[in-house]
Coordinates of C-alpha atoms and ligand atoms in Angstrom, one line a residue:
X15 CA -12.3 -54.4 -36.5
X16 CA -14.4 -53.5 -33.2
X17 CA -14.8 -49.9 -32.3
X18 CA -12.5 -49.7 -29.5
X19 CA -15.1 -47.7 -27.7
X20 CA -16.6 -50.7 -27.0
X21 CA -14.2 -51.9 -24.4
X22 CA -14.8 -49.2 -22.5
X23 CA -16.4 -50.2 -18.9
X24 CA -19.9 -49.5 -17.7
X25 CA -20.3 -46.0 -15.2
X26 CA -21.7 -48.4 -13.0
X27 CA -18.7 -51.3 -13.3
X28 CA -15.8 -48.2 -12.5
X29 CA -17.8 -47.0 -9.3
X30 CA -17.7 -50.0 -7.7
X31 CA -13.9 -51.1 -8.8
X32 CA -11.5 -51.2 -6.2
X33 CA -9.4 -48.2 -8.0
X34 CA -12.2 -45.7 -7.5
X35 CA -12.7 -47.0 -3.4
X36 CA -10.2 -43.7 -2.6
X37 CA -12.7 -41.3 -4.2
X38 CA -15.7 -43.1 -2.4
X39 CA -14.3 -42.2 1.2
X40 CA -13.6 -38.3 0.1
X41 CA -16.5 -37.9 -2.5
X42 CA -20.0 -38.1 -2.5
X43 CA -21.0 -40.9 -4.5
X44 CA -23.1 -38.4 -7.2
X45 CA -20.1 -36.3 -7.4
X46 CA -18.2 -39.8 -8.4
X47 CA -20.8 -40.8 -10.9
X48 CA -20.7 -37.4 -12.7
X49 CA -16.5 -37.6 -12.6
X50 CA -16.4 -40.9 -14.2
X51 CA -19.0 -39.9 -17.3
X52 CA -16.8 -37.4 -17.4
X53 CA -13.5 -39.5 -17.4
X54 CA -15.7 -42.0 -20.3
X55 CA -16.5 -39.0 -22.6
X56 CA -13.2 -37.8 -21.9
X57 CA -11.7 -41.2 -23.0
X58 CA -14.2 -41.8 -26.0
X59 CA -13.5 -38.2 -27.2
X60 CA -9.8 -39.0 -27.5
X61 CA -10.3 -42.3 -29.4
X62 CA -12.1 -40.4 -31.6
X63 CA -9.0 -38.2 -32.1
X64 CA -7.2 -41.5 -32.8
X65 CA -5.5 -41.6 -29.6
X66 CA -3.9 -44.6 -28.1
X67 CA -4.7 -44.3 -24.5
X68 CA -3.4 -48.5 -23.4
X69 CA -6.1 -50.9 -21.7
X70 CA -9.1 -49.6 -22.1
X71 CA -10.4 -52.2 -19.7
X72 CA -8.3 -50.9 -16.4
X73 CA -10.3 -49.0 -14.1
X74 CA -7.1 -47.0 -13.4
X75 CA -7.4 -45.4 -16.6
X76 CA -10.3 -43.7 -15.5
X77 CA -9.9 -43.4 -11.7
X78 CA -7.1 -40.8 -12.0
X79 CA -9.3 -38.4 -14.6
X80 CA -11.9 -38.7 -12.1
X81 CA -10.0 -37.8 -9.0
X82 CA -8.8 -34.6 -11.2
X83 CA -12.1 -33.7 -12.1
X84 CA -13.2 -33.6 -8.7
X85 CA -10.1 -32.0 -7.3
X86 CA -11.0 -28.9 -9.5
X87 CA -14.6 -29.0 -8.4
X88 CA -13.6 -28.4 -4.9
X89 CA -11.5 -25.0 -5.8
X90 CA -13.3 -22.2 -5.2
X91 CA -14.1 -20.6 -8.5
X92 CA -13.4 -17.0 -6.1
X93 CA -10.0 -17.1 -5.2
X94 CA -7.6 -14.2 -3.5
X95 CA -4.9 -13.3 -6.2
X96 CA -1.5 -11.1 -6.3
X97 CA -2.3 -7.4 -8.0
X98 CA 1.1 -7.0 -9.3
X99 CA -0.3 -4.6 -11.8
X100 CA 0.4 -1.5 -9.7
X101 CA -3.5 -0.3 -10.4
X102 CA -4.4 0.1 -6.8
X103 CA -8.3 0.2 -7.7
X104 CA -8.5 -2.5 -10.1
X105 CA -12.1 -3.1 -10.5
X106 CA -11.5 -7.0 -12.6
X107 CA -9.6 -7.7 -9.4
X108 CA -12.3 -6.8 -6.9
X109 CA -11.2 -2.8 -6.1
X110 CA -10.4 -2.5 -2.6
X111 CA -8.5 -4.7 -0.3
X112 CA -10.7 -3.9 3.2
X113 CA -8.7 -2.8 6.2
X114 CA -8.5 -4.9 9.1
X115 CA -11.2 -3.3 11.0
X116 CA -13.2 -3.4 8.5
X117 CA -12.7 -7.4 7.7
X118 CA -13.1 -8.4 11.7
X119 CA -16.5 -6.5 11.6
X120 CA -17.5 -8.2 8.6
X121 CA -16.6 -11.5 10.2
X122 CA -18.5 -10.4 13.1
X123 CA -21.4 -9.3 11.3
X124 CA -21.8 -12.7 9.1
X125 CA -20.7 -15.0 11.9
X126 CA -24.0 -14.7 14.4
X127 CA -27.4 -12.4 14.4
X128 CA -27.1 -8.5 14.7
X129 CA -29.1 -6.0 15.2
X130 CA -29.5 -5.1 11.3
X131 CA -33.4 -4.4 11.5
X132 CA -33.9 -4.0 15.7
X133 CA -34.0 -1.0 17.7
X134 CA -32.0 -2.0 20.8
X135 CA -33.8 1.0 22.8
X136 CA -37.5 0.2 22.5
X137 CA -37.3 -3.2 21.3
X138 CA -39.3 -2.4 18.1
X139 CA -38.6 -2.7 14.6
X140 CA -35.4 -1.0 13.2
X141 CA -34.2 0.1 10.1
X142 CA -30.7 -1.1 8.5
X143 CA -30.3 1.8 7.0
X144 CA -29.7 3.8 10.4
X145 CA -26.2 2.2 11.2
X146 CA -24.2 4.2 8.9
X147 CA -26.1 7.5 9.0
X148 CA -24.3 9.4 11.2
X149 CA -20.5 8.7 10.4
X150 CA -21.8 9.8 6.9
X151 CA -23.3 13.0 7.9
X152 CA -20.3 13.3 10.5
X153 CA -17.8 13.0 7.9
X154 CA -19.6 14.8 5.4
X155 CA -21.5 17.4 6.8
X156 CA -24.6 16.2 5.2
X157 CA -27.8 16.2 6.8
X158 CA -28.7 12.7 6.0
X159 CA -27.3 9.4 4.2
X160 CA -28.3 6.5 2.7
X161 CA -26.0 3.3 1.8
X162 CA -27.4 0.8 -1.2
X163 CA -25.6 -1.9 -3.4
X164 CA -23.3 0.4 -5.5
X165 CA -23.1 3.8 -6.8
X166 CA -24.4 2.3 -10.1
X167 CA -27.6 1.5 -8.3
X168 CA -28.0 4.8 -6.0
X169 CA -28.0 7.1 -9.3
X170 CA -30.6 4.6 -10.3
X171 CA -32.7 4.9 -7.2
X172 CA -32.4 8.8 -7.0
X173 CA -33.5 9.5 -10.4
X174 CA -35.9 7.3 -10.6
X175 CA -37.2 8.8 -7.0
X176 CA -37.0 12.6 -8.5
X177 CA -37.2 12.5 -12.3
X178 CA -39.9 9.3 -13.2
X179 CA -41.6 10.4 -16.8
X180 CA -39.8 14.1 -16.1
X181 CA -36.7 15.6 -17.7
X182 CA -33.2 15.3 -16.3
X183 CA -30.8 18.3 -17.4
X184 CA -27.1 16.6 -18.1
X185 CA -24.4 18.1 -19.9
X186 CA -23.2 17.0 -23.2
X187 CA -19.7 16.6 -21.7
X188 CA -20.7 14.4 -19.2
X189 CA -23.0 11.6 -21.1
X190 CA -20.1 9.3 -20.1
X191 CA -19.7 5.9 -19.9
X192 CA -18.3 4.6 -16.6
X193 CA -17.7 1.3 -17.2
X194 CA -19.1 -2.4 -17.4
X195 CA -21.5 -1.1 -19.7
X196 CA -22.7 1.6 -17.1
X197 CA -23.8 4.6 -20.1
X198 CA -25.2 8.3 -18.1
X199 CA -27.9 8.0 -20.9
X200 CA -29.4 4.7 -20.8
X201 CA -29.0 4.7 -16.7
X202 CA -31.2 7.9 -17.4
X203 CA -33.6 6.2 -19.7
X204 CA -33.8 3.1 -17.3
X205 CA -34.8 4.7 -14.6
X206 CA -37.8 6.2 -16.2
X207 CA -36.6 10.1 -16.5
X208 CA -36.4 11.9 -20.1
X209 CA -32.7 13.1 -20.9
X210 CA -32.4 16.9 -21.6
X211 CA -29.1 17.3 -23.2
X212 CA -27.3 20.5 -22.7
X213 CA -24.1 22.1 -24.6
X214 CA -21.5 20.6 -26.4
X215 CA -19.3 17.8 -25.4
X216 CA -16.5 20.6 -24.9
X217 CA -18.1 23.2 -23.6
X218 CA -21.3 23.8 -21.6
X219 CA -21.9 27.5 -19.7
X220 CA -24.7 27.8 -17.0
X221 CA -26.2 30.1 -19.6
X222 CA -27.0 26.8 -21.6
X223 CA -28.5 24.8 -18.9
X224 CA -30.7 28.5 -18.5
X225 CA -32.1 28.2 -22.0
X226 CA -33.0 24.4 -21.8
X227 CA -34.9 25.0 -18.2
X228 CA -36.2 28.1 -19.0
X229 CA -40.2 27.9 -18.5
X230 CA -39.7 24.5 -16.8
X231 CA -40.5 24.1 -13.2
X232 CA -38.7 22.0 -10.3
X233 CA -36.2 20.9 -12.5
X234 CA -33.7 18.0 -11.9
X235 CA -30.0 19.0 -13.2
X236 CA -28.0 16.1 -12.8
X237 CA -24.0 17.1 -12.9
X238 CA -21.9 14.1 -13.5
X239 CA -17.8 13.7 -12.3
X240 CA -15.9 13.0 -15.5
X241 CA -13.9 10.5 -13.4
X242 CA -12.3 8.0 -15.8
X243 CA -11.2 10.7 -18.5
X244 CA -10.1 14.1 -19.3
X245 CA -11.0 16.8 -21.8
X246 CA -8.8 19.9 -22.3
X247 CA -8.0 22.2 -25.1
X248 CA -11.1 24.5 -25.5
X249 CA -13.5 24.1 -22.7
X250 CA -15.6 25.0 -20.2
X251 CA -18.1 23.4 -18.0
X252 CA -20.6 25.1 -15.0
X253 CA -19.4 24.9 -11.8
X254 CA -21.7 22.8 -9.0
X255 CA -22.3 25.9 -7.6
X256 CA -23.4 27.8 -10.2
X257 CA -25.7 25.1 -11.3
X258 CA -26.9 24.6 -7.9
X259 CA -27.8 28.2 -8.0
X260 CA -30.0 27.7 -10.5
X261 CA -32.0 24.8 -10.3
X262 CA -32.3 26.4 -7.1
X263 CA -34.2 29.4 -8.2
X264 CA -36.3 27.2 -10.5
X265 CA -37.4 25.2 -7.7
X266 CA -35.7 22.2 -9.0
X267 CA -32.5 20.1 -7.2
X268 CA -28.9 19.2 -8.2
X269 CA -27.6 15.7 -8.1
X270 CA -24.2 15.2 -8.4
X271 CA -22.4 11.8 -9.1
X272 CA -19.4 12.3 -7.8
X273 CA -17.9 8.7 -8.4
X274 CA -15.0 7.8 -6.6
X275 CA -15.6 8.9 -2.7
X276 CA -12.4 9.8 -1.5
X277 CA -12.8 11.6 2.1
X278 CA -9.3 13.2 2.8
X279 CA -7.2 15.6 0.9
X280 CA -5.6 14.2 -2.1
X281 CA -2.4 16.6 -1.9
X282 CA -2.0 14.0 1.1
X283 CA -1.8 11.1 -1.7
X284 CA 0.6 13.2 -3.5
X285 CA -3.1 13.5 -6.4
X286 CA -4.1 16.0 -7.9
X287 CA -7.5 18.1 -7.0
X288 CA -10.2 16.0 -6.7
X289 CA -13.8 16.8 -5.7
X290 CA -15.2 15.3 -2.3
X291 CA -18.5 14.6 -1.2
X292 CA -18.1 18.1 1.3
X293 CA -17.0 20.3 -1.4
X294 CA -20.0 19.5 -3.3
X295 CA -22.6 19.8 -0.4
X296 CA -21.4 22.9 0.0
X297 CA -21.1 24.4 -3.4
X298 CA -24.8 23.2 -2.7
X299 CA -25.3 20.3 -4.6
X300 CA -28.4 18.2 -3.2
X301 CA -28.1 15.5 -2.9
X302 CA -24.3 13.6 -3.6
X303 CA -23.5 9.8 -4.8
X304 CA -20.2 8.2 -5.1
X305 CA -19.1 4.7 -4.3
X306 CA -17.9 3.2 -0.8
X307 CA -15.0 1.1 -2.8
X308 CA -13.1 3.3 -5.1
X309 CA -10.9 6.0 -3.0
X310 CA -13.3 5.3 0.1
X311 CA -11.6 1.8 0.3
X312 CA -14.5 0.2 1.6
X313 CA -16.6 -3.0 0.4
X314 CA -19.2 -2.8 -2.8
X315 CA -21.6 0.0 -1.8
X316 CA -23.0 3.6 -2.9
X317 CA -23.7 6.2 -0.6
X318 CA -26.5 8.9 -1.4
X319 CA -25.4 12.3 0.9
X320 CA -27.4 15.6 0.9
X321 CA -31.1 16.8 1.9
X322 CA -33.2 15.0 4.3
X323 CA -36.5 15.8 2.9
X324 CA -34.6 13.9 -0.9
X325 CA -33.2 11.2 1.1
X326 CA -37.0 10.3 3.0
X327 CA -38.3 10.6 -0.6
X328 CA -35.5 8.2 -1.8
X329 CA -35.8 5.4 1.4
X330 CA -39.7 4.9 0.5
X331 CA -39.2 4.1 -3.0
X332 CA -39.7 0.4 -3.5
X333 CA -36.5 0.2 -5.8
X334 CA -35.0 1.1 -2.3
X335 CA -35.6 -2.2 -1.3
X336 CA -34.6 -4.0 -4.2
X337 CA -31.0 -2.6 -3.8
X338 CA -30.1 -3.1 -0.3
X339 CA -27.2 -3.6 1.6
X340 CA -26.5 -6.8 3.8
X341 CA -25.2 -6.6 7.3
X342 CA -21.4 -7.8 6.4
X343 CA -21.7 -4.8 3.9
X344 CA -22.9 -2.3 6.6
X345 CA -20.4 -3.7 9.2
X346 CA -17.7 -3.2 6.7
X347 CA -18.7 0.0 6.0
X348 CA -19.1 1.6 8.9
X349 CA -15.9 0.1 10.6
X350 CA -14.1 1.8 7.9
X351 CA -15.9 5.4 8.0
X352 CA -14.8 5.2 11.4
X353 CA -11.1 5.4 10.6
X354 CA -11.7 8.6 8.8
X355 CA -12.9 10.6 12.3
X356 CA -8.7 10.8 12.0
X357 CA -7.6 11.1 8.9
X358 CA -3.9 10.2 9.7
X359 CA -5.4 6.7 10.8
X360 CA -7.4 6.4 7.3
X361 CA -4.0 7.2 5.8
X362 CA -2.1 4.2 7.8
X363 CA -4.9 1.7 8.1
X364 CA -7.1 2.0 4.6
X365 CA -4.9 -0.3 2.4
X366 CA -5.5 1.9 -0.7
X367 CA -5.1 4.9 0.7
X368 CA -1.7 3.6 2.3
X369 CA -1.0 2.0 -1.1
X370 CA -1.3 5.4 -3.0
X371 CA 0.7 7.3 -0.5
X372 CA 3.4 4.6 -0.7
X373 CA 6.7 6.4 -1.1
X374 CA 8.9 5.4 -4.5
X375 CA 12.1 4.8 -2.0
X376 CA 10.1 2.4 0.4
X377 CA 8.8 0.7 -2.5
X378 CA 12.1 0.5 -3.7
X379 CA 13.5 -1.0 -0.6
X380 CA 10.7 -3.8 -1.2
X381 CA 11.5 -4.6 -4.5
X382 CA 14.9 -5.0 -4.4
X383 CA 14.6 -7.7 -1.4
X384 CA 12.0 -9.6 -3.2
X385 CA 14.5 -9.3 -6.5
X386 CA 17.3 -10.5 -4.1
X387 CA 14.7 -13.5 -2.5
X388 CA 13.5 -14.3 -6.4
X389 CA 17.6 -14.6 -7.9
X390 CA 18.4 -16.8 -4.7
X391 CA 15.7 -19.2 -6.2
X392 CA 17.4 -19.2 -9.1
X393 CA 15.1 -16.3 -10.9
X394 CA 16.9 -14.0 -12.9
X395 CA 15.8 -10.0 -12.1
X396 CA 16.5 -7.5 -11.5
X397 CA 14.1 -4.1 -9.5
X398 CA 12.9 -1.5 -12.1
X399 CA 11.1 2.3 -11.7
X400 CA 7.7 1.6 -13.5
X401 CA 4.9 3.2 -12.9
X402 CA 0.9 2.1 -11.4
X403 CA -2.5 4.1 -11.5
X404 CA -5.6 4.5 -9.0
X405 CA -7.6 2.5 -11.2
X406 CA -11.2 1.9 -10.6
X407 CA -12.2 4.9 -13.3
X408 CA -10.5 7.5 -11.2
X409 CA -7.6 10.2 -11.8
X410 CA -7.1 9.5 -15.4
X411 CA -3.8 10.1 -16.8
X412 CA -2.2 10.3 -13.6
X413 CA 0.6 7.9 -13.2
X414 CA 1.8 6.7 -9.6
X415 CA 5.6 6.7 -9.8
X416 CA 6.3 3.0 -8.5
X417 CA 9.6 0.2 -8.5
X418 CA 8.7 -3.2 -9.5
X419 CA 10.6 -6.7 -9.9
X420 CA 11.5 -7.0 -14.3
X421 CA 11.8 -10.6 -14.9
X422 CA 14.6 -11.6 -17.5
X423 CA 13.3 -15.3 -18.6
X424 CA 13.9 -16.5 -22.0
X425 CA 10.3 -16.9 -22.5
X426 CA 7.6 -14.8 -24.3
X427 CA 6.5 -12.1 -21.5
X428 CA 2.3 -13.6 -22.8
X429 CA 3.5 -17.1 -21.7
X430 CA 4.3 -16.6 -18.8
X431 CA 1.7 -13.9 -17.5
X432 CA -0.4 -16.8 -18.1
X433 CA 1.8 -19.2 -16.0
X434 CA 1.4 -16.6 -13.1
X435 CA -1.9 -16.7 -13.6
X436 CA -2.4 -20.2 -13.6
X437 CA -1.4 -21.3 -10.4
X438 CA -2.5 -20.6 -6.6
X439 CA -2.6 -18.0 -5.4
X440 CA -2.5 -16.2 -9.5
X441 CA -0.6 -13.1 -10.0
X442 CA -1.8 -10.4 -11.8
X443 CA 1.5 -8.9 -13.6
X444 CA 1.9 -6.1 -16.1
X445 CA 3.5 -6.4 -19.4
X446 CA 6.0 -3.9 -20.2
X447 CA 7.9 -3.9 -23.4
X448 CA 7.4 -7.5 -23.8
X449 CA 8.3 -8.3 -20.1
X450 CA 7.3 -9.0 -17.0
X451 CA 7.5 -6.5 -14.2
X452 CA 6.0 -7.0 -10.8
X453 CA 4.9 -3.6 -9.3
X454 CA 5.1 -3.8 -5.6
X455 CA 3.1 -1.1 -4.8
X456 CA -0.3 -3.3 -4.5
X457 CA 1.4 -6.5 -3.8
X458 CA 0.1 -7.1 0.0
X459 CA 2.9 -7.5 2.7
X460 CA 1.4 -10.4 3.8
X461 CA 1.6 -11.9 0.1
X462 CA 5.2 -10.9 -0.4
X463 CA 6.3 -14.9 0.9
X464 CA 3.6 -16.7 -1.3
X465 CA 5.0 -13.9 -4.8
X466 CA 8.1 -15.0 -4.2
X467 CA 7.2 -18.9 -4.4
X468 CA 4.5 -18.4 -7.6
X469 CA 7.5 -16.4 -9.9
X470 CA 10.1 -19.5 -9.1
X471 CA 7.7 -22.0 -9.9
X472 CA 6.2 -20.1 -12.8
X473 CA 9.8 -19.2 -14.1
X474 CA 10.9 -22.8 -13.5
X475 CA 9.7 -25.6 -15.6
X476 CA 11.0 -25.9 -18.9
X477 CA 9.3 -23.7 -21.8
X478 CA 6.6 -26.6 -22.4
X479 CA 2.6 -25.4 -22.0
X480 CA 2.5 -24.8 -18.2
X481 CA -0.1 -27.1 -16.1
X482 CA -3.8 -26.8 -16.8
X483 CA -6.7 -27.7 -15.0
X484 CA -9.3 -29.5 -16.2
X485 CA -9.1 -33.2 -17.5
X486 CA -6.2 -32.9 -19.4
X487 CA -4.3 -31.8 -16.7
Ligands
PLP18 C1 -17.5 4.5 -10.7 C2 -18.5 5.4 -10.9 C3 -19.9 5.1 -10.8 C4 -20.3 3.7 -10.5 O1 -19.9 3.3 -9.2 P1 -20.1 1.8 -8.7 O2 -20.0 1.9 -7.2 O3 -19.1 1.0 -9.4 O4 -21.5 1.4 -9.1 C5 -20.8 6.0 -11.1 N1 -20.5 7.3 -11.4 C6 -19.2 7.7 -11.5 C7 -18.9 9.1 -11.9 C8 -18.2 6.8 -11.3 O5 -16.9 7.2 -11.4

């Protein structure tokens, strides 16, 4: 018998049918080409399975593979999604939502030319790094600032600016990893400084970082925020100042990476102490880097505070270059620092600030009209007390007190996180106890509409495999 295969048409024959005419007016005729080898191996593939897949001959076989294939192209791999997962800095879901000042400046910004690199004044070259320098040192108190790609990237820059081929005093407590693969001691090693470990991973004095340095000369101490976990039990580590104190009198500096960047009082957020870039300046740390999207709520940047003299150093090193900002970045930036000159206006307009200092009966009150929207769909639920987090590596092991949406669905709680996942916009839930539950604390108000939607469509459906894209779909 003849391979089926063979009665399979040409590329060439399927283009030019009158079934594959729709696609030409919508498609490039490339993109077409690509689709139907796609839709050919597709269909070869499945023969090969011993698949009966009817006339192999008609066009229309084909012609509605294609038209998927290129449908899915055309979605933005990128797409906005629903954090229902109450972690309010949730760095797989892009950290933090931007206020609206800080997303019309950005617009701005990308939309035309700016004057990124121009001095208005004399007409003569600029620098981009001017236009967030003094909200920074305003907020702050620093004497100078600079703004690069991430905090990642700043500690980079800064020890490879003050420590290249010299030794950098850490403590053993705080050779951390951050995250992503982000390790203190190999960020160290990269950046071309020798790692001087001090202590133990428990407990480290001042005394200890004394007897490492001792005979050495301008040392760099670099003191490192244990943001995404805690110790306790038996320890004890050396306060900023008392390790600024002493590089000090050694001639040396202290860098401090702070981490998460928050700029008003946390008893405001209802969060425990935290360290901010002001306490640390002036517990006289040097120079300060934490990042402009964790509790800053801005877009992906790090911000190096502290010493002029360090920060000139830091701006004419040629790595300086190679991490840059862009203008939507700086725009973004500097429209948010600006809602901190008040910080009742950071509170209201920086969504995560707003979203931490959500109250549990307001969030109530949310979750039990989207519970009452979801069961007039036809969704059965019911609002629940769960609880969220910061998130982005910050204020481990403290829990946000939070009211969510439980979904009661005869259907395993991993199937259907991955139907909520799958269609547009995707939600993000968390699984508790083998269910469902939709915290509404970093659900968006504007998304509230579209959430509704998703979970009656998800929940809907039968228990079958849910729709998938791709070829098969
Ligand atoms: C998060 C964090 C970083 C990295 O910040 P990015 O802006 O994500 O690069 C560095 N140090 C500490 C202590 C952090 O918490």
């Amino acid at each position: 018998m003849a391979d089926p295969r063979s009665a399979i048409p040409s590329v060439d024959r399927l283009v030019g049918s009158a079934e594959f005419a729709p696609l030409l007016a919508r498609y490039p005729r490339s993109r077409i080409v690509d689709a139907t080898r796609a839709a050919v191996t597709d269909a070869r593939d499945r023969l090969g399975r011993g698949e009966r897949l009817g006339d192999l001959t008609d066009p229309a076989l084909y012609a509605g593979v294609a038209a998927r294939w290129l449908a899915a192209g055309e979605a933005p791999s990128l797409r906005p999604v629903i954090n229902a997962t109450g972690v309010v800095l949730h760095t797989n879901l892009g950290r933090a939502p931007l206020a609206r000042t800080a997303v019309d400046a950005m617009v701005a910004a990308a939309e035309g030319y700016t004057n990124l690199e121009l001095d208005l004044d004399g007409g003569s070259r600029g620098s981009r790094y001017v236009h967030c320098v003094s909200l920074l040192t305003e907020l702050t108190g620093a004497e100078d600032a600079l703004v690069v790609n991430n905090a990642a990237g700043a500690l980079v820059l800064a020890l490879n600016t003050l420590a290249l081929g010299r030794s950098v005093a850490v403590s053993r407590g705080e050779l951390v990893e951050i995250g992503g693969g982000f390790r203190i001691p190999e960020i160290l090693e990269r950046s071309g400084a020798r790692l001087l470990e001090v202590g133990s991973t428990n407990r480290t004095r001042v005394e200890d970082y004394g007897d490492v340095l001792s005979g050495t000369s301008e040392p760099v101490v670099l003191k490192v925020h244990r943001s995404n976990f805690r110790i306790t039990g038996f320890t004890e580590e050396a306060s900023v100042s008392m390790l600024a104190q002493l590089a000090h009198a050694l001639g040396g500096v202290l860098l401090h990476d702070l981490g998460s960047g928050l700029l008003v009082d946390p008893a405001r957020l209802g969060l425990p102490a935290e360290p901010r870039p002001r306490d640390s300046l002036e517990a006289g740390a040097d120079l300060v880097v934490f990042s402009a999207d964790k509790l800053l709520g801005g877009p992906q940047g790090g911000v190096l505070i502290g010493r002029r003299a360090l920060l000139e150093r830091i701006r004419r090193n040629p790595l300086c270059r190679a991490l840059r900002v862009d203008k939507a970045t700086i725009a973004g930036l500097a429209a948010t620092l600006r809602l901190y000159r008040d910080p009742e206006t950071a509170l209201r307009e920086v969504p995560v600030l707003r979203m931490i200092a959500s109250d549990p009966e307001a969030l109530g009150a949310r979750a039990e009209s989207l519970a009452a929207a979801l069961r007039a769909r036809g969704v059965d639920c019911r609002a629940v007390s769960t609880s969220g987090a910061v998130g982005g590596g910050t204020f481990p092991g403290t829990e946000l007190p939070s009211r969510g949406i439980e979904l009661v669905l005869p259907r395993s709680a991993d199937e259907l996180a991955g139907r909520l996942r799958e269609g547009d916009p995707p939600i993000v839930a968390r699984i508790v106890d083998d269910r469902i539950v939709l915290d509404v604390r970093t659900v968006l108000p504007a998304q509230e509409q579209a959430l509704v939607l998703r979970v009656a469509e998800a929940a809907s459906g039968g228990t079958e495999e849910g729709p998938r894209r791709g070829l098969d779909a």
